[in-house]
């Protein structure tokens, strides 16, 4: 189904990458990536490779089954599997977690979280929570949808990890103690993940982008209120539209002098500057994320 959707446009089957997405969306990619936009779109319309965060045992287990494991950015391996993932020993023993390197770059943007309390806001099914727990963080994951916590708990159990969970609408303030590290991986239009969600190019509208930007603009101040003095806030979205990334953070910084943007550490994926943050460049199977790191005054 995804293979068909990658080639389909609203008018039929398209000739080239720029013709495969609506003109307004192609223009947003050009604004984000300039001359590289066509190459980025072509790459985003290719199937998603399998990226796995693996322990050393996981690498050995996959290779002994005949899978091919190649090192990639952010320590995420690109894997050609010999059998379905869930039938591998590495997956069932909790030695493998699927994650795109750009998604892991959002976690790495927090810096060293070992032993620290981390609030994983809009934590969903807990993929980033799992990566934070792997790095030794004490994670509390918050999401609007309680059912997602069940999926996250099951995945953490498989990985032998733990986190706490809270169900909350983050358009409203959350009454928990501030933490030294807060990650807001906000809900977004997903325009940087067309390779795994090719239907987005057909259903996304400019109004939906604006609506998402409004929601993100409501959530960011509530996330910021949970950052302890001197602490770090990472805001990320898997979208490359200026409205959902740089503009949300720039508006926030205009009204919150207690926060300042910092450079994003630990970036091994290709990226370009984007206002107060960076955009990862979708090439070679990397997704497009906007990532900003903000520091609260001590
Ligand atoms: C980008 S996804 C999170 C992915 C997750 N961080 C991960 O890495 O697995 C965004 C999440 O925001 C949640 N969400 C949407 N609106 C919300 C709200 N008002 N308050 C809290 N969470 C919300 C959605 O349920 C969804 O799980």
Coordinates of C-alpha atoms and ligand atoms in Angstrom, one line a residue:
X1 CA 0.0 0.0 0.0
X2 CA 2.8 2.4 0.9
X3 CA 4.7 1.6 -2.3
X4 CA 1.6 2.6 -4.3
X5 CA 1.0 5.8 -2.2
X6 CA 4.6 6.9 -2.7
X7 CA 4.0 7.2 -6.5
X8 CA 0.4 8.5 -6.5
X9 CA -0.7 12.1 -6.7
X10 CA -4.2 13.6 -6.4
X11 CA -4.3 13.6 -10.3
X12 CA -2.8 10.2 -11.0
X13 CA 0.7 8.9 -11.1
X14 CA 3.5 11.5 -11.1
X15 CA 6.6 11.8 -13.2
X16 CA 9.2 13.2 -10.6
X17 CA 9.6 13.9 -6.9
X18 CA 8.5 17.6 -7.1
X19 CA 5.4 16.6 -9.1
X20 CA 4.5 13.9 -6.5
X21 CA 3.7 16.4 -3.7
X22 CA 1.3 19.4 -3.9
X23 CA 3.0 22.6 -5.0
X24 CA 2.5 24.4 -1.7
X25 CA 4.2 21.5 0.1
X26 CA 7.1 21.3 -2.4
X27 CA 7.6 25.0 -1.8
X28 CA 8.0 24.4 2.0
X29 CA 10.7 21.8 1.2
X30 CA 12.4 24.3 -1.0
X31 CA 12.3 26.9 1.8
X32 CA 13.7 24.4 4.2
X33 CA 16.4 22.8 2.0
X34 CA 17.0 25.2 -0.9
X35 CA 18.8 23.6 -3.8
X36 CA 18.8 20.2 -2.0
X37 CA 14.9 20.1 -1.9
X38 CA 14.5 17.9 -5.0
X39 CA 17.0 15.4 -3.7
X40 CA 15.3 15.4 -0.3
X41 CA 11.9 14.8 -1.7
X42 CA 13.2 12.0 -3.9
X43 CA 14.7 10.4 -0.8
X44 CA 11.6 10.9 1.3
X45 CA 9.5 9.1 -1.4
X46 CA 11.7 6.0 -1.1
X47 CA 10.8 3.2 1.3
X48 CA 12.0 3.5 4.9
X49 CA 15.1 1.4 5.6
X50 CA 15.1 -0.5 8.9
X51 CA 17.0 1.4 11.5
X52 CA 17.6 -0.3 14.8
X53 CA 19.2 0.8 18.1
X54 CA 21.0 -2.4 19.1
X55 CA 23.1 -3.6 22.0
X56 CA 26.3 -5.4 21.2
X57 CA 24.5 -8.7 21.9
X58 CA 21.8 -7.6 19.6
X59 CA 24.2 -7.1 16.7
X60 CA 25.8 -10.5 17.3
X61 CA 22.4 -12.2 17.5
X62 CA 21.2 -10.6 14.3
X63 CA 24.4 -11.4 12.4
X64 CA 24.4 -15.0 13.7
X65 CA 20.9 -15.4 12.1
X66 CA 22.2 -14.1 8.7
X67 CA 21.0 -10.4 9.0
X68 CA 23.3 -7.7 7.7
X69 CA 24.0 -4.9 10.2
X70 CA 25.7 -1.6 9.1
X71 CA 26.7 1.1 11.5
X72 CA 24.8 4.5 11.1
X73 CA 24.5 7.9 12.7
X74 CA 23.6 8.4 16.4
X75 CA 24.7 4.8 16.9
X76 CA 21.6 3.5 15.1
X77 CA 22.3 0.6 12.7
X78 CA 20.9 0.1 9.3
X79 CA 19.7 -3.5 9.1
X80 CA 18.7 -5.9 6.3
X81 CA 16.8 -8.6 8.1
X82 CA 17.0 -12.3 7.3
X83 CA 13.5 -12.8 8.9
X84 CA 10.7 -10.6 10.2
X85 CA 11.9 -8.3 13.1
X86 CA 9.6 -9.8 15.7
X87 CA 10.9 -13.3 14.9
X88 CA 14.5 -12.3 15.6
X89 CA 16.2 -13.3 18.9
X90 CA 17.5 -9.7 19.3
X91 CA 14.0 -8.3 19.3
X92 CA 12.4 -10.8 21.6
X93 CA 15.3 -10.5 24.0
X94 CA 15.0 -6.7 24.1
X95 CA 18.3 -6.1 22.4
X96 CA 16.7 -4.1 19.5
X97 CA 14.5 -1.0 19.2
X98 CA 13.4 0.4 15.9
X99 CA 14.1 4.2 15.7
X100 CA 15.1 6.6 12.9
X101 CA 18.5 8.3 13.6
X102 CA 16.9 11.7 13.4
X103 CA 14.4 10.7 16.1
X104 CA 17.2 9.6 18.3
X105 CA 19.0 12.9 17.6
X106 CA 16.1 14.6 19.5
X107 CA 16.9 12.5 22.6
X108 CA 20.7 13.1 22.2
X109 CA 20.0 16.8 22.0
X110 CA 19.3 16.7 25.8
X111 CA 22.9 15.8 26.5
X112 CA 23.9 13.5 29.3
X113 CA 20.8 12.4 31.2
X114 CA 22.2 9.5 33.2
X115 CA 20.7 9.4 36.6
X116 CA 18.6 12.5 36.0
X117 CA 14.8 13.0 36.1
X118 CA 13.5 13.5 32.5
X119 CA 10.0 14.5 31.5
X120 CA 9.1 13.0 28.2
X121 CA 6.2 15.1 27.1
X122 CA 3.8 13.9 24.3
X123 CA 5.6 10.6 24.9
X124 CA 3.2 8.5 22.8
X125 CA 4.1 4.9 22.6
X126 CA 7.3 5.6 24.3
X127 CA 10.1 5.1 21.8
X128 CA 12.0 8.1 23.0
X129 CA 11.2 7.2 26.6
X130 CA 12.8 3.8 26.0
X131 CA 15.9 5.5 24.6
X132 CA 16.1 7.9 27.5
X133 CA 15.7 5.0 30.0
X134 CA 18.5 3.1 28.1
X135 CA 20.7 6.2 28.8
X136 CA 20.0 5.8 32.5
X137 CA 17.4 8.6 32.9
X138 CA 14.5 8.4 35.3
X139 CA 11.7 9.0 32.9
X140 CA 8.1 10.2 33.4
X141 CA 6.3 10.0 30.1
X142 CA 3.1 12.2 29.6
X143 CA 0.5 11.8 26.9
X144 CA -3.1 12.8 26.2
X145 CA -4.0 9.2 25.2
X146 CA -3.8 6.8 28.0
X147 CA -3.9 3.7 25.7
X148 CA -0.5 4.7 24.4
X149 CA 1.0 4.2 27.8
X150 CA 0.0 0.5 27.6
X151 CA 1.9 0.1 24.4
X152 CA 4.9 2.0 25.9
X153 CA 4.8 -0.2 29.1
X154 CA 4.8 -3.4 27.0
X155 CA 7.7 -2.2 24.9
X156 CA 9.7 -1.2 28.0
X157 CA 9.0 -4.6 29.6
X158 CA 10.4 -6.2 26.5
X159 CA 13.6 -4.0 26.8
X160 CA 13.9 -4.6 30.5
X161 CA 13.4 -0.9 31.2
X162 CA 11.1 1.2 33.4
X163 CA 9.3 4.6 33.2
X164 CA 6.4 6.3 35.0
X165 CA 3.4 7.4 33.0
X166 CA 0.9 10.3 33.3
X167 CA -2.2 10.9 31.2
X168 CA -2.6 14.7 30.7
X169 CA -3.7 17.3 28.1
X170 CA -0.5 19.4 27.7
X171 CA -2.5 22.4 26.4
X172 CA -3.1 22.8 30.2
X173 CA -0.5 23.3 32.9
X174 CA 0.7 20.0 34.5
X175 CA 1.2 20.0 38.2
X176 CA 4.4 18.0 38.7
X177 CA 7.8 19.1 40.1
X178 CA 10.1 20.8 37.6
X179 CA 12.8 18.6 36.1
X180 CA 16.4 19.3 34.9
X181 CA 15.6 17.9 31.5
X182 CA 12.3 18.2 29.5
X183 CA 11.7 16.8 26.1
X184 CA 8.6 18.0 24.2
X185 CA 8.3 15.8 21.1
X186 CA 5.1 17.6 20.0
X187 CA 2.3 16.3 17.8
X188 CA 2.9 17.5 14.2
X189 CA 1.9 17.1 10.6
X190 CA 4.6 14.5 10.0
X191 CA 5.9 16.2 6.9
X192 CA 9.4 15.0 7.6
X193 CA 8.3 11.3 7.6
X194 CA 6.8 10.9 4.2
X195 CA 8.8 7.7 3.6
X196 CA 6.9 5.8 6.4
X197 CA 3.6 7.8 6.0
X198 CA 3.3 8.5 2.2
X199 CA -0.4 9.3 2.6
X200 CA 0.5 12.5 4.3
X201 CA 1.4 14.2 1.0
X202 CA -2.2 13.6 -0.2
X203 CA -4.1 14.6 2.9
X204 CA -2.0 17.4 4.4
X205 CA -3.4 21.0 3.9
X206 CA -2.0 24.4 4.7
X207 CA -4.9 24.8 7.3
X208 CA -3.8 21.6 9.0
X209 CA -0.2 23.0 9.3
X210 CA -1.5 26.2 10.9
X211 CA -3.8 24.3 13.3
X212 CA -0.9 22.1 14.4
X213 CA 1.3 25.1 14.9
X214 CA -1.4 26.6 17.2
X215 CA -1.5 23.4 19.2
X216 CA 2.3 23.3 19.5
X217 CA 2.3 27.0 20.5
X218 CA -0.1 26.1 23.4
X219 CA 2.0 23.1 24.6
X220 CA 5.4 24.7 24.5
X221 CA 4.9 27.2 27.4
X222 CA 3.4 24.4 29.6
X223 CA 6.5 22.3 28.8
X224 CA 8.7 25.2 29.6
X225 CA 7.0 25.7 33.0
X226 CA 8.2 22.2 34.0
X227 CA 12.0 23.0 33.4
X228 CA 13.9 23.5 36.6
X229 CA 16.1 26.7 36.8
X230 CA 19.3 26.1 34.8
X231 CA 17.6 23.1 33.1
X232 CA 17.3 22.1 29.5
X233 CA 14.2 21.9 27.2
X234 CA 14.3 20.2 23.9
X235 CA 11.4 20.9 21.5
X236 CA 11.2 18.6 18.5
X237 CA 8.7 17.8 15.7
X238 CA 9.0 15.3 12.8
X239 CA 7.9 18.1 10.4
X240 CA 9.9 20.4 8.3
X241 CA 7.4 23.3 7.9
X242 CA 8.6 26.6 9.3
X243 CA 5.3 27.1 11.1
X244 CA 5.6 24.0 13.3
X245 CA 9.4 24.4 14.1
X246 CA 11.3 27.7 14.0
X247 CA 8.2 29.9 14.2
X248 CA 6.8 28.2 17.2
X249 CA 10.1 28.4 19.1
X250 CA 10.8 32.0 18.0
X251 CA 7.4 33.2 19.2
X252 CA 8.0 31.4 22.5
X253 CA 11.4 33.0 23.0
X254 CA 9.9 36.5 22.3
X255 CA 7.6 36.2 25.3
X256 CA 9.9 34.2 27.6
X257 CA 13.1 36.1 28.3
X258 CA 14.1 33.4 30.9
X259 CA 14.9 31.0 28.1
X260 CA 17.6 31.1 25.4
X261 CA 18.3 28.9 22.5
X262 CA 21.6 26.9 22.5
X263 CA 23.4 24.9 19.8
X264 CA 22.1 21.3 19.5
X265 CA 24.8 18.9 20.7
X266 CA 25.5 15.4 19.6
X267 CA 24.2 15.7 16.0
X268 CA 25.5 13.0 13.8
X269 CA 22.8 13.2 11.2
X270 CA 23.0 15.7 8.3
X271 CA 21.4 19.0 9.4
X272 CA 20.9 22.7 8.4
X273 CA 20.3 25.7 10.6
X274 CA 16.6 26.7 11.0
X275 CA 16.0 29.8 13.1
X276 CA 16.6 29.0 16.8
X277 CA 17.2 25.3 16.0
X278 CA 18.2 22.8 13.2
X279 CA 16.4 20.8 10.6
X280 CA 17.7 17.3 10.0
X281 CA 18.1 16.6 6.3
X282 CA 16.1 13.7 4.9
X283 CA 18.8 11.8 2.9
X284 CA 19.9 8.2 3.0
X285 CA 16.9 7.1 4.9
X286 CA 17.1 9.9 7.6
X287 CA 13.7 11.5 8.6
X288 CA 13.2 15.3 8.7
X289 CA 13.0 16.7 12.3
X290 CA 13.1 20.2 13.6
X291 CA 15.1 20.2 16.9
X292 CA 15.6 23.2 19.3
X293 CA 17.5 23.1 22.6
X294 CA 16.6 25.8 25.1
X295 CA 18.2 26.6 28.4
X296 CA 16.3 28.1 31.4
X297 CA 18.2 30.8 33.3
X298 CA 19.6 29.5 36.6
Ligands
LIG1 C1 5.1 12.8 17.8 S1 4.0 11.9 18.8 C2 5.1 11.3 20.1 C3 6.1 10.3 19.7 C4 6.9 9.9 21.0 N1 7.5 11.0 21.6 C5 7.9 8.8 20.6 O1 9.0 9.1 20.3 O2 7.5 7.6 20.6 C6 3.0 13.1 19.6 C7 2.1 12.6 20.7 O3 1.5 13.8 21.2 C8 0.3 13.3 21.8 N2 -0.6 14.5 22.0 C9 -1.4 15.1 21.1 N3 -2.0 16.2 21.7 C10 -1.7 16.2 23.0 C11 -2.0 17.0 24.1 N4 -2.9 18.0 24.0 N5 -1.4 16.7 25.3 C12 -0.6 15.7 25.4 N6 -0.2 14.9 24.4 C13 -0.7 15.1 23.2 C14 -0.2 12.3 20.8 O4 -1.1 11.4 21.5 C15 1.1 11.6 20.4 O5 1.3 10.4 21.1

